[in-house]
Amino acid sequence: MSERDLDLQLIHRIQRGEQIAFTLLVRKYQNRIANILTRYIRNSGDIPDVAQEVFIKVYKALPGFRGESAFYTWLYRITVNTAKNYLSSQSRRPPTSDIDALDADHYDGSDALRDIGSPEALLRSEEIKNVALNAIAQLPAELKAAITLRELEGMSYDTIAKIENCPIGTVRSRIFRAREAIDKQLKPLLEA
Amino acid sequence: MNEHNEQLSALIDNELDNTQIMDALVQSVEQQDTFSRYHLIGDIMREEAPNILLDIDFSAFVLAQIEKDNQTLEVPVDFIKMKKNNILSFTKRFGQYAIAASVAGVVVLTSVMMSQPNGSNTHDGLEVLSTIPLGGAASPVSLRTDTQESPVLTKEQKKRTEALLKDHQLQIQIQP
Protein backbone atom coordinates (compact mmCIF):
# COMPACT_ATOMS: atom_id res chain seq x y z
CA MET A 1 0.00 0.00 0.00
CA SER A 2 1.44 3.30 -1.06
CA GLU A 3 1.39 6.56 0.82
CA ARG A 4 -0.95 7.73 -1.91
CA ASP A 5 -3.59 5.34 -0.65
CA LEU A 6 -6.48 7.64 0.20
CA ASP A 7 -7.93 5.23 2.75
CA LEU A 8 -4.68 5.13 4.68
CA GLN A 9 -4.38 8.89 4.60
CA LEU A 10 -7.92 9.19 5.98
CA ILE A 11 -7.34 6.51 8.61
CA HIS A 12 -4.19 8.23 9.87
CA ARG A 13 -6.20 11.41 10.25
CA ILE A 14 -9.01 9.58 12.08
CA GLN A 15 -6.46 8.02 14.41
CA ARG A 16 -5.19 11.53 15.11
CA GLY A 17 -8.72 12.52 16.11
CA GLU A 18 -9.99 14.21 12.93
CA GLN A 19 -13.60 13.09 12.90
CA ILE A 20 -14.27 14.72 9.54
CA ALA A 21 -11.92 12.18 7.97
CA PHE A 22 -14.26 9.47 9.21
CA THR A 23 -17.24 11.14 7.53
CA LEU A 24 -15.27 11.09 4.28
CA LEU A 25 -14.58 7.39 4.71
CA VAL A 26 -18.30 6.75 5.27
CA ARG A 27 -19.23 8.84 2.23
CA LYS A 28 -16.72 6.92 0.14
CA TYR A 29 -17.96 3.47 1.11
CA GLN A 30 -21.63 3.87 2.01
CA ASN A 31 -22.94 2.68 -1.35
CA ARG A 32 -20.58 -0.25 -1.60
CA ILE A 33 -21.51 -1.37 1.91
CA ALA A 34 -25.22 -1.06 1.11
CA ASN A 35 -24.58 -3.07 -2.03
CA ILE A 36 -22.89 -5.89 -0.10
CA LEU A 37 -25.72 -5.89 2.42
CA THR A 38 -28.34 -6.32 -0.31
CA ARG A 39 -26.84 -9.75 -0.99
CA TYR A 40 -27.61 -10.82 2.57
CA ILE A 41 -30.64 -8.82 3.64
CA ARG A 42 -33.84 -9.08 1.66
CA ASN A 43 -35.71 -6.29 3.37
CA SER A 44 -34.15 -3.14 1.91
CA GLY A 45 -35.71 -1.11 4.72
CA ASP A 46 -33.33 -2.80 7.18
CA ILE A 47 -30.18 -2.06 5.19
CA PRO A 48 -29.63 1.49 6.47
CA ASP A 49 -29.79 0.22 10.07
CA VAL A 50 -27.29 -2.56 9.41
CA ALA A 51 -25.04 -0.24 7.39
CA GLN A 52 -25.07 2.15 10.31
CA GLU A 53 -24.05 -0.67 12.62
CA VAL A 54 -21.20 -1.57 10.27
CA PHE A 55 -19.81 1.96 10.33
CA ILE A 56 -20.18 2.25 14.10
CA LYS A 57 -18.19 -0.98 14.46
CA VAL A 58 -15.58 0.38 12.07
CA TYR A 59 -15.37 3.63 14.01
CA LYS A 60 -14.82 1.76 17.27
CA ALA A 61 -12.27 -0.61 15.77
CA LEU A 62 -10.33 1.93 13.71
CA PRO A 63 -7.91 2.94 16.48
CA GLY A 64 -6.59 -0.63 16.33
CA PHE A 65 -6.38 -0.82 12.55
CA ARG A 66 -2.73 -1.26 11.58
CA GLY A 67 -3.10 -1.44 7.83
CA GLU A 68 -1.80 -5.01 7.59
CA SER A 69 -4.55 -5.70 5.08
CA ALA A 70 -6.25 -3.27 2.73
CA PHE A 71 -8.88 -1.20 4.46
CA TYR A 72 -11.60 -2.38 2.09
CA THR A 73 -10.81 -6.05 2.85
CA TRP A 74 -11.15 -5.29 6.54
CA LEU A 75 -14.36 -3.30 5.98
CA TYR A 76 -15.79 -6.06 3.81
CA ARG A 77 -15.17 -8.63 6.55
CA ILE A 78 -16.91 -6.45 9.16
CA THR A 79 -19.85 -5.90 6.79
CA VAL A 80 -20.35 -9.58 6.10
CA ASN A 81 -20.05 -10.49 9.79
CA THR A 82 -22.52 -7.78 10.77
CA ALA A 83 -24.97 -8.97 8.10
CA LYS A 84 -24.65 -12.55 9.35
CA ASN A 85 -25.15 -11.48 12.97
CA TYR A 86 -28.17 -9.49 11.90
CA LEU A 87 -29.65 -12.50 10.12
CA SER A 88 -29.12 -14.80 13.09
CA SER A 89 -30.62 -12.20 15.45
CA GLN A 90 -33.63 -11.97 13.13
CA SER A 91 -34.16 -15.72 13.22
CA ARG A 92 -34.18 -15.60 17.03
CA ARG A 93 -36.64 -12.71 17.12
CA PRO A 94 -40.40 -13.18 17.06
CA PRO A 95 -41.80 -12.46 13.57
CA THR A 96 -43.72 -9.34 14.52
CA SER A 97 -42.06 -6.02 15.20
CA ASP A 98 -45.22 -4.02 15.82
CA ILE A 99 -44.98 -1.15 18.21
CA ASP A 100 -47.54 -0.85 20.92
CA ALA A 101 -49.98 1.99 20.17
CA LEU A 102 -49.16 3.61 23.53
CA ASP A 103 -45.44 3.58 22.74
CA ALA A 104 -45.84 4.79 19.17
CA ASP A 105 -45.77 8.47 20.13
CA HIS A 106 -42.47 8.03 21.93
CA TYR A 107 -40.89 5.74 19.37
CA ASP A 108 -37.91 7.40 17.73
CA GLY A 109 -35.87 4.39 16.67
CA SER A 110 -34.11 5.12 13.37
CA ASP A 111 -37.15 6.94 11.92
CA ALA A 112 -34.97 8.98 9.62
CA LEU A 113 -33.11 5.89 8.51
CA ARG A 114 -36.36 4.14 7.65
CA ASP A 115 -37.28 7.09 5.37
CA ILE A 116 -34.21 6.23 3.31
CA GLY A 117 -35.90 3.06 2.14
CA SER A 118 -39.23 4.75 1.35
CA PRO A 119 -40.74 4.47 -2.17
CA GLU A 120 -40.06 8.18 -2.79
CA ALA A 121 -36.42 7.74 -1.88
CA LEU A 122 -36.14 4.70 -4.13
CA LEU A 123 -37.66 6.64 -7.02
CA ARG A 124 -35.26 9.51 -6.47
CA SER A 125 -32.32 7.12 -6.40
CA GLU A 126 -33.46 5.66 -9.68
CA GLU A 127 -33.61 9.13 -11.19
CA ILE A 128 -30.08 9.95 -9.97
CA LYS A 129 -28.76 6.78 -11.57
CA ASN A 130 -30.47 7.50 -14.87
CA VAL A 131 -29.10 11.04 -15.02
CA ALA A 132 -25.57 9.78 -14.29
CA LEU A 133 -25.75 7.00 -16.86
CA ASN A 134 -27.13 9.36 -19.51
CA ALA A 135 -24.34 11.80 -18.79
CA ILE A 136 -21.76 9.03 -19.18
CA ALA A 137 -23.34 7.95 -22.46
CA GLN A 138 -22.98 11.49 -23.81
CA LEU A 139 -19.28 11.78 -22.97
CA PRO A 140 -16.77 12.18 -25.82
CA ALA A 141 -15.09 8.82 -26.62
CA GLU A 142 -11.67 9.64 -25.09
CA LEU A 143 -13.21 10.81 -21.81
CA LYS A 144 -15.52 7.81 -21.66
CA ALA A 145 -12.62 5.44 -22.30
CA ALA A 146 -10.47 7.05 -19.61
CA ILE A 147 -13.13 7.00 -16.87
CA THR A 148 -14.29 3.51 -17.84
CA LEU A 149 -10.76 2.08 -17.60
CA ARG A 150 -10.33 3.78 -14.26
CA GLU A 151 -13.69 3.07 -12.62
CA LEU A 152 -14.61 -0.27 -14.14
CA GLU A 153 -11.20 -1.82 -14.64
CA GLY A 154 -9.51 -0.13 -11.70
CA MET A 155 -6.45 0.70 -13.79
CA SER A 156 -3.77 3.12 -12.69
CA TYR A 157 -3.16 6.34 -14.60
CA ASP A 158 0.11 4.90 -15.82
CA THR A 159 -1.56 1.82 -17.33
CA ILE A 160 -4.32 3.89 -18.90
CA ALA A 161 -1.68 6.20 -20.39
CA LYS A 162 0.00 3.19 -22.00
CA ILE A 163 -3.27 1.82 -23.36
CA GLU A 164 -4.45 5.19 -24.66
CA ASN A 165 -0.96 6.08 -25.80
CA CYS A 166 -0.94 9.46 -24.15
CA PRO A 167 0.88 11.16 -21.25
CA ILE A 168 -0.24 10.50 -17.64
CA GLY A 169 -1.17 14.17 -17.29
CA THR A 170 -3.64 13.77 -20.16
CA VAL A 171 -5.20 10.74 -18.48
CA ARG A 172 -5.55 12.66 -15.26
CA SER A 173 -7.16 15.55 -17.11
CA ARG A 174 -9.52 13.32 -19.11
CA ILE A 175 -10.73 11.47 -16.04
CA PHE A 176 -11.31 14.76 -14.25
CA ARG A 177 -13.17 16.24 -17.22
CA ALA A 178 -15.36 13.16 -17.44
CA ARG A 179 -16.21 13.44 -13.75
CA GLU A 180 -16.93 17.12 -14.06
CA ALA A 181 -19.26 16.56 -17.02
CA ILE A 182 -21.25 13.92 -15.14
CA ASP A 183 -21.18 15.96 -11.94
CA LYS A 184 -22.61 18.96 -13.79
CA GLN A 185 -25.78 16.92 -14.40
CA LEU A 186 -25.83 15.27 -10.98
CA LYS A 187 -25.14 18.22 -8.71
CA PRO A 188 -28.43 20.13 -9.25
CA LEU A 189 -30.37 16.91 -8.70
CA LEU A 190 -28.55 16.03 -5.49
CA GLU A 191 -28.77 19.53 -4.11
CA ALA A 192 -32.49 19.86 -4.86
CA MET B 1 -11.65 25.59 -8.24
CA ASN B 2 -11.23 23.45 -11.34
CA GLU B 3 -7.59 22.91 -10.51
CA HIS B 4 -8.55 21.92 -6.96
CA ASN B 5 -11.15 19.48 -8.28
CA GLU B 6 -8.66 17.97 -10.71
CA GLN B 7 -6.30 17.33 -7.82
CA LEU B 8 -9.18 15.96 -5.78
CA SER B 9 -10.03 13.63 -8.68
CA ALA B 10 -6.44 12.34 -8.71
CA LEU B 11 -6.45 12.01 -4.91
CA ILE B 12 -9.57 9.83 -5.11
CA ASP B 13 -7.78 7.58 -7.59
CA ASN B 14 -4.77 7.20 -5.25
CA GLU B 15 -2.67 9.04 -7.79
CA LEU B 16 -1.75 11.98 -5.61
CA ASP B 17 0.01 12.26 -2.26
CA ASN B 18 -0.60 15.84 -1.37
CA THR B 19 -1.20 16.88 2.22
CA GLN B 20 -2.41 20.31 1.14
CA ILE B 21 -5.19 18.79 -0.96
CA MET B 22 -6.16 16.55 1.95
CA ASP B 23 -6.19 19.55 4.26
CA ALA B 24 -8.38 21.46 1.81
CA LEU B 25 -10.72 18.49 1.55
CA VAL B 26 -11.04 18.15 5.30
CA GLN B 27 -11.72 21.87 5.69
CA SER B 28 -14.04 22.59 2.77
CA VAL B 29 -17.65 21.42 2.77
CA GLU B 30 -17.84 22.09 -0.96
CA GLN B 31 -14.83 19.84 -1.61
CA GLN B 32 -16.37 17.16 0.59
CA ASP B 33 -19.60 17.26 -1.43
CA THR B 34 -17.61 17.01 -4.66
CA PHE B 35 -15.68 14.08 -3.14
CA SER B 36 -19.00 12.31 -2.43
CA ARG B 37 -20.37 12.94 -5.91
CA TYR B 38 -17.18 11.72 -7.61
CA HIS B 39 -17.40 8.51 -5.60
CA LEU B 40 -21.09 8.18 -6.39
CA ILE B 41 -20.28 8.36 -10.12
CA GLY B 42 -17.86 5.44 -9.72
CA ASP B 43 -20.37 3.46 -7.67
CA ILE B 44 -23.09 3.98 -10.29
CA MET B 45 -20.72 2.96 -13.10
CA ARG B 46 -19.71 -0.24 -11.27
CA GLU B 47 -23.36 -0.92 -10.39
CA GLU B 48 -22.38 -0.83 -6.75
CA ALA B 49 -25.02 1.70 -5.84
CA PRO B 50 -28.29 0.10 -4.82
CA ASN B 51 -31.29 2.42 -4.66
CA ILE B 52 -30.60 3.02 -1.01
CA LEU B 53 -28.46 5.72 0.56
CA LEU B 54 -27.76 7.10 -2.89
CA ASP B 55 -28.39 10.78 -2.26
CA ILE B 56 -27.85 10.68 1.49
CA ASP B 57 -24.90 11.83 3.50
CA PHE B 58 -25.01 8.69 5.60
CA SER B 59 -22.09 9.82 7.74
CA ALA B 60 -24.42 12.27 9.53
CA PHE B 61 -26.59 9.38 10.74
CA VAL B 62 -23.57 7.35 11.77
CA LEU B 63 -21.98 10.20 13.71
CA ALA B 64 -25.31 11.04 15.37
CA GLN B 65 -25.62 7.43 16.51
CA ILE B 66 -22.02 7.36 17.76
CA GLU B 67 -22.73 10.56 19.70
CA LYS B 68 -25.91 9.02 21.10
CA ASP B 69 -24.05 5.83 22.08
CA ASN B 70 -21.38 7.87 23.82
CA GLN B 71 -24.02 9.72 25.79
CA THR B 72 -25.86 6.58 26.79
CA LEU B 73 -22.54 5.03 27.70
CA GLU B 74 -21.63 7.95 29.90
CA VAL B 75 -24.83 7.84 31.94
CA PRO B 76 -24.73 4.27 33.12
CA VAL B 77 -21.12 4.34 34.28
CA ASP B 78 -22.16 5.23 37.84
CA PHE B 79 -25.13 2.96 37.51
CA ILE B 80 -22.89 0.06 36.53
CA LYS B 81 -20.50 0.95 39.33
CA MET B 82 -23.39 1.02 41.78
CA LYS B 83 -24.72 -2.27 40.49
CA LYS B 84 -21.23 -3.77 40.72
CA ASN B 85 -20.92 -2.64 44.33
CA ASN B 86 -24.28 -4.17 45.10
CA ILE B 87 -23.21 -7.41 43.50
CA LEU B 88 -19.99 -7.38 45.50
CA SER B 89 -21.74 -6.75 48.80
CA PHE B 90 -24.30 -9.40 47.92
CA THR B 91 -21.58 -11.96 47.15
CA LYS B 92 -19.75 -10.94 50.32
CA ARG B 93 -22.89 -11.39 52.42
CA PHE B 94 -23.79 -14.59 50.58
CA GLY B 95 -20.30 -15.90 51.32
CA GLN B 96 -20.71 -15.11 54.97
CA TYR B 97 -23.99 -16.99 55.11
CA ALA B 98 -22.45 -19.92 53.28
CA ILE B 99 -19.55 -20.06 55.76
CA ALA B 100 -21.97 -19.79 58.68
CA ALA B 101 -24.12 -22.58 57.31
CA SER B 102 -21.08 -24.81 56.72
CA VAL B 103 -19.77 -24.24 60.24
CA ALA B 104 -23.19 -24.94 61.72
CA GLY B 105 -23.52 -28.07 59.61
CA VAL B 106 -20.12 -29.38 60.69
CA VAL B 107 -20.90 -28.66 64.33
CA VAL B 108 -24.25 -30.44 64.15
CA LEU B 109 -22.78 -33.45 62.34
CA THR B 110 -19.86 -33.68 64.75
CA SER B 111 -22.11 -33.47 67.78
CA VAL B 112 -24.40 -36.15 66.34
CA MET B 113 -21.45 -38.44 65.59
CA MET B 114 -19.80 -37.78 68.94
CA SER B 115 -22.99 -38.62 70.78
CA GLN B 116 -22.84 -42.21 69.55
CA PRO B 117 -21.11 -44.76 71.77
CA ASN B 118 -17.62 -45.93 70.83
CA GLY B 119 -17.45 -49.01 68.65
CA SER B 120 -20.86 -48.52 67.12
CA ASN B 121 -19.33 -47.44 63.84
CA THR B 122 -17.49 -50.64 63.33
CA HIS B 123 -19.17 -53.82 62.48
CA ASP B 124 -17.48 -57.16 61.88
CA GLY B 125 -14.14 -55.48 61.44
CA LEU B 126 -15.33 -53.20 58.63
CA GLU B 127 -15.23 -49.46 59.07
CA VAL B 128 -18.52 -47.97 58.08
CA LEU B 129 -19.45 -44.30 58.14
CA SER B 130 -22.14 -44.18 60.70
CA THR B 131 -24.34 -41.13 61.04
CA ILE B 132 -27.79 -40.61 62.28
CA PRO B 133 -29.82 -38.45 59.90
CA LEU B 134 -30.56 -34.98 61.18
CA GLY B 135 -34.26 -35.42 60.66
CA GLY B 136 -34.57 -38.42 62.96
CA ALA B 137 -33.19 -41.79 63.76
CA ALA B 138 -33.15 -43.99 60.74
CA SER B 139 -31.93 -47.53 61.23
CA PRO B 140 -30.52 -49.06 58.08
CA VAL B 141 -31.06 -52.77 57.74
CA SER B 142 -27.39 -53.53 57.33
CA LEU B 143 -26.23 -51.38 60.16
CA ARG B 144 -26.96 -51.82 63.81
CA THR B 145 -26.89 -48.73 65.94
CA ASP B 146 -27.22 -48.36 69.61
CA THR B 147 -29.65 -45.66 70.49
CA GLN B 148 -28.69 -45.54 74.07
CA GLU B 149 -27.50 -42.03 74.86
CA SER B 150 -26.76 -40.15 77.98
CA PRO B 151 -29.49 -37.48 78.27
CA VAL B 152 -27.16 -35.12 80.12
CA LEU B 153 -24.50 -35.35 77.41
CA THR B 154 -27.03 -34.76 74.63
CA LYS B 155 -28.46 -31.74 76.41
CA GLU B 156 -25.01 -30.27 76.83
CA GLN B 157 -24.16 -30.85 73.16
CA LYS B 158 -27.37 -29.12 72.12
CA LYS B 159 -26.61 -26.19 74.37
CA ARG B 160 -23.14 -25.81 72.87
CA THR B 161 -24.48 -25.98 69.33
CA GLU B 162 -27.13 -23.37 69.99
CA ALA B 163 -24.60 -21.08 71.63
CA LEU B 164 -22.29 -21.41 68.65
CA LEU B 165 -25.09 -20.65 66.22
CA LYS B 166 -26.30 -17.67 68.22
CA ASP B 167 -22.80 -16.29 68.39
CA HIS B 168 -22.39 -16.64 64.64
CA GLN B 169 -25.71 -14.99 63.86
CA LEU B 170 -24.75 -12.11 66.13
CA GLN B 171 -21.47 -11.69 64.27
CA ILE B 172 -23.30 -11.55 60.96
CA GLN B 173 -25.71 -8.92 62.26
CA ILE B 174 -22.90 -6.78 63.63
CA GLN B 175 -20.94 -6.83 60.37
CA PRO B 176 -21.91 -4.05 57.87
XYZ file of C-alpha atoms in Angstrom:
368
model
C 0.000 0.000 0.000
C 1.441 3.300 -1.064
C 1.388 6.558 0.823
C -0.950 7.734 -1.906
C -3.591 5.345 -0.654
C -6.485 7.636 0.197
C -7.932 5.234 2.754
C -4.676 5.126 4.684
C -4.384 8.895 4.604
C -7.917 9.194 5.982
C -7.336 6.506 8.612
C -4.188 8.230 9.870
C -6.197 11.408 10.250
C -9.012 9.576 12.081
C -6.457 8.022 14.412
C -5.191 11.534 15.114
C -8.722 12.524 16.110
C -9.986 14.208 12.926
C -13.597 13.092 12.903
C -14.266 14.718 9.541
C -11.921 12.175 7.971
C -14.262 9.465 9.211
C -17.240 11.137 7.533
C -15.268 11.086 4.278
C -14.576 7.392 4.711
C -18.296 6.752 5.269
C -19.225 8.843 2.231
C -16.724 6.921 0.141
C -17.958 3.473 1.107
C -21.634 3.869 2.010
C -22.943 2.679 -1.353
C -20.580 -0.250 -1.597
C -21.508 -1.369 1.908
C -25.219 -1.056 1.115
C -24.582 -3.068 -2.033
C -22.887 -5.891 -0.098
C -25.725 -5.891 2.424
C -28.344 -6.317 -0.309
C -26.844 -9.748 -0.992
C -27.605 -10.818 2.566
C -30.638 -8.825 3.642
C -33.843 -9.085 1.664
C -35.713 -6.291 3.373
C -34.154 -3.144 1.912
C -35.709 -1.110 4.723
C -33.326 -2.801 7.176
C -30.184 -2.064 5.187
C -29.626 1.487 6.472
C -29.787 0.220 10.068
C -27.292 -2.562 9.414
C -25.036 -0.237 7.388
C -25.068 2.153 10.313
C -24.050 -0.674 12.622
C -21.204 -1.572 10.274
C -19.806 1.958 10.332
C -20.179 2.245 14.100
C -18.188 -0.982 14.462
C -15.583 0.383 12.069
C -15.372 3.630 14.014
C -14.820 1.761 17.265
C -12.270 -0.614 15.774
C -10.327 1.927 13.709
C -7.906 2.940 16.482
C -6.586 -0.633 16.334
C -6.378 -0.821 12.546
C -2.730 -1.264 11.578
C -3.099 -1.441 7.827
C -1.799 -5.013 7.592
C -4.552 -5.697 5.077
C -6.252 -3.270 2.728
C -8.884 -1.197 4.456
C -11.598 -2.383 2.091
C -10.813 -6.046 2.848
C -11.154 -5.290 6.540
C -14.356 -3.303 5.982
C -15.794 -6.058 3.810
C -15.173 -8.629 6.551
C -16.906 -6.445 9.157
C -19.848 -5.897 6.790
C -20.352 -9.584 6.099
C -20.051 -10.491 9.792
C -22.519 -7.776 10.769
C -24.970 -8.971 8.103
C -24.654 -12.554 9.353
C -25.146 -11.476 12.973
C -28.172 -9.492 11.903
C -29.647 -12.505 10.123
C -29.123 -14.801 13.094
C -30.615 -12.197 15.447
C -33.630 -11.966 13.133
C -34.162 -15.719 13.216
C -34.175 -15.600 17.026
C -36.635 -12.711 17.119
C -40.403 -13.176 17.056
C -41.799 -12.462 13.570
C -43.716 -9.345 14.524
C -42.058 -6.019 15.204
C -45.222 -4.022 15.819
C -44.980 -1.153 18.207
C -47.543 -0.845 20.915
C -49.980 1.988 20.170
C -49.156 3.609 23.527
C -45.443 3.582 22.737
C -45.840 4.791 19.167
C -45.773 8.473 20.132
C -42.469 8.034 21.931
C -40.890 5.736 19.367
C -37.909 7.400 17.729
C -35.866 4.386 16.673
C -34.109 5.124 13.371
C -37.148 6.941 11.920
C -34.974 8.984 9.624
C -33.112 5.885 8.514
C -36.363 4.138 7.645
C -37.281 7.087 5.374
C -34.211 6.226 3.312
C -35.899 3.058 2.145
C -39.228 4.752 1.351
C -40.736 4.466 -2.175
C -40.062 8.177 -2.788
C -36.416 7.740 -1.880
C -36.135 4.704 -4.134
C -37.664 6.642 -7.024
C -35.265 9.506 -6.470
C -32.320 7.121 -6.399
C -33.461 5.661 -9.682
C -33.609 9.134 -11.188
C -30.079 9.947 -9.967
C -28.759 6.778 -11.568
C -30.466 7.497 -14.874
C -29.096 11.037 -15.019
C -25.575 9.783 -14.291
C -25.745 6.999 -16.859
C -27.128 9.359 -19.515
C -24.339 11.803 -18.786
C -21.758 9.028 -19.184
C -23.342 7.948 -22.461
C -22.983 11.488 -23.813
C -19.284 11.785 -22.969
C -16.765 12.175 -25.815
C -15.095 8.823 -26.616
C -11.675 9.642 -25.086
C -13.211 10.813 -21.807
C -15.525 7.808 -21.664
C -12.616 5.442 -22.299
C -10.472 7.054 -19.609
C -13.130 7.005 -16.874
C -14.288 3.505 -17.837
C -10.765 2.079 -17.602
C -10.329 3.777 -14.260
C -13.694 3.073 -12.616
C -14.612 -0.274 -14.138
C -11.204 -1.821 -14.644
C -9.507 -0.132 -11.696
C -6.449 0.700 -13.787
C -3.772 3.116 -12.695
C -3.165 6.337 -14.600
C 0.114 4.897 -15.820
C -1.558 1.816 -17.333
C -4.322 3.894 -18.902
C -1.680 6.197 -20.385
C 0.005 3.185 -21.995
C -3.270 1.820 -23.356
C -4.448 5.189 -24.655
C -0.961 6.077 -25.803
C -0.944 9.457 -24.149
C 0.877 11.162 -21.246
C -0.241 10.499 -17.635
C -1.173 14.171 -17.291
C -3.644 13.773 -20.157
C -5.198 10.739 -18.484
C -5.551 12.657 -15.262
C -7.161 15.554 -17.109
C -9.524 13.320 -19.109
C -10.732 11.472 -16.039
C -11.305 14.757 -14.254
C -13.172 16.242 -17.223
C -15.361 13.159 -17.442
C -16.211 13.438 -13.750
C -16.927 17.124 -14.064
C -19.259 16.563 -17.024
C -21.253 13.916 -15.136
C -21.182 15.955 -11.939
C -22.609 18.959 -13.792
C -25.775 16.916 -14.402
C -25.826 15.265 -10.977
C -25.136 18.222 -8.715
C -28.426 20.130 -9.246
C -30.367 16.910 -8.699
C -28.550 16.027 -5.495
C -28.773 19.530 -4.114
C -32.490 19.860 -4.860
C -11.651 25.594 -8.236
C -11.228 23.448 -11.343
C -7.588 22.905 -10.508
C -8.551 21.925 -6.962
C -11.152 19.482 -8.277
C -8.661 17.965 -10.713
C -6.296 17.325 -7.822
C -9.183 15.956 -5.785
C -10.033 13.627 -8.677
C -6.441 12.342 -8.715
C -6.452 12.012 -4.913
C -9.568 9.828 -5.106
C -7.780 7.582 -7.592
C -4.773 7.198 -5.246
C -2.667 9.042 -7.793
C -1.748 11.981 -5.608
C 0.010 12.261 -2.264
C -0.604 15.843 -1.368
C -1.200 16.882 2.223
C -2.410 20.307 1.137
C -5.188 18.788 -0.961
C -6.158 16.546 1.947
C -6.192 19.555 4.258
C -8.379 21.464 1.807
C -10.718 18.491 1.548
C -11.040 18.153 5.302
C -11.716 21.873 5.694
C -14.040 22.592 2.769
C -17.646 21.417 2.773
C -17.838 22.091 -0.958
C -14.834 19.845 -1.614
C -16.372 17.155 0.587
C -19.600 17.256 -1.429
C -17.607 17.005 -4.660
C -15.677 14.082 -3.140
C -18.997 12.312 -2.435
C -20.371 12.937 -5.912
C -17.182 11.719 -7.611
C -17.403 8.515 -5.599
C -21.087 8.184 -6.390
C -20.279 8.361 -10.118
C -17.859 5.441 -9.724
C -20.370 3.464 -7.666
C -23.088 3.977 -10.285
C -20.722 2.956 -13.103
C -19.715 -0.240 -11.270
C -23.359 -0.919 -10.388
C -22.383 -0.830 -6.750
C -25.022 1.700 -5.835
C -28.287 0.101 -4.823
C -31.290 2.416 -4.665
C -30.601 3.015 -1.005
C -28.456 5.725 0.558
C -27.762 7.100 -2.889
C -28.390 10.776 -2.255
C -27.855 10.679 1.488
C -24.903 11.826 3.504
C -25.014 8.691 5.598
C -22.090 9.821 7.740
C -24.424 12.268 9.528
C -26.585 9.377 10.737
C -23.566 7.352 11.774
C -21.980 10.196 13.713
C -25.305 11.038 15.373
C -25.618 7.430 16.514
C -22.024 7.359 17.765
C -22.728 10.556 19.703
C -25.907 9.021 21.103
C -24.052 5.831 22.083
C -21.379 7.868 23.819
C -24.023 9.722 25.789
C -25.858 6.576 26.787
C -22.544 5.027 27.702
C -21.635 7.952 29.904
C -24.833 7.841 31.942
C -24.733 4.265 33.119
C -21.116 4.342 34.280
C -22.156 5.229 37.844
C -25.133 2.962 37.513
C -22.891 0.059 36.526
C -20.500 0.946 39.333
C -23.393 1.022 41.780
C -24.718 -2.272 40.495
C -21.231 -3.768 40.717
C -20.916 -2.640 44.327
C -24.282 -4.171 45.104
C -23.214 -7.406 43.497
C -19.994 -7.377 45.496
C -21.745 -6.746 48.803
C -24.301 -9.402 47.917
C -21.584 -11.963 47.150
C -19.754 -10.940 50.323
C -22.888 -11.389 52.415
C -23.792 -14.593 50.581
C -20.304 -15.899 51.319
C -20.714 -15.106 54.973
C -23.995 -16.993 55.108
C -22.445 -19.922 53.284
C -19.555 -20.059 55.758
C -21.967 -19.789 58.684
C -24.122 -22.580 57.309
C -21.083 -24.811 56.718
C -19.767 -24.235 60.241
C -23.187 -24.939 61.721
C -23.523 -28.070 59.611
C -20.119 -29.380 60.687
C -20.901 -28.655 64.329
C -24.252 -30.440 64.153
C -22.779 -33.447 62.336
C -19.858 -33.679 64.753
C -22.115 -33.471 67.777
C -24.403 -36.153 66.344
C -21.451 -38.444 65.588
C -19.796 -37.784 68.940
C -22.992 -38.619 70.784
C -22.838 -42.209 69.550
C -21.106 -44.764 71.770
C -17.625 -45.929 70.829
C -17.445 -49.011 68.649
C -20.858 -48.518 67.123
C -19.329 -47.439 63.841
C -17.486 -50.644 63.325
C -19.168 -53.818 62.479
C -17.480 -57.156 61.878
C -14.137 -55.479 61.440
C -15.333 -53.200 58.628
C -15.229 -49.460 59.070
C -18.521 -47.965 58.082
C -19.451 -44.304 58.143
C -22.140 -44.184 60.699
C -24.335 -41.128 61.038
C -27.794 -40.606 62.282
C -29.822 -38.451 59.903
C -30.557 -34.977 61.180
C -34.260 -35.417 60.661
C -34.569 -38.419 62.956
C -33.193 -41.793 63.757
C -33.153 -43.992 60.736
C -31.933 -47.531 61.227
C -30.522 -49.056 58.079
C -31.060 -52.771 57.743
C -27.395 -53.529 57.326
C -26.230 -51.378 60.159
C -26.964 -51.818 63.812
C -26.892 -48.729 65.940
C -27.223 -48.362 69.614
C -29.650 -45.657 70.493
C -28.687 -45.542 74.073
C -27.497 -42.025 74.860
C -26.761 -40.155 77.978
C -29.492 -37.479 78.266
C -27.163 -35.119 80.116
C -24.498 -35.347 77.413
C -27.030 -34.756 74.633
C -28.456 -31.738 76.410
C -25.006 -30.272 76.835
C -24.162 -30.849 73.163
C -27.369 -29.123 72.117
C -26.611 -26.187 74.369
C -23.139 -25.815 72.870
C -24.482 -25.984 69.331
C -27.134 -23.369 69.990
C -24.602 -21.085 71.631
C -22.289 -21.405 68.648
C -25.094 -20.654 66.216
C -26.300 -17.673 68.220
C -22.803 -16.289 68.394
C -22.392 -16.638 64.642
C -25.706 -14.988 63.861
C -24.751 -12.106 66.134
C -21.473 -11.688 64.272
C -23.304 -11.551 60.956
C -25.713 -8.920 62.264
C -22.896 -6.779 63.632
C -20.935 -6.830 60.367
C -21.906 -4.047 57.867
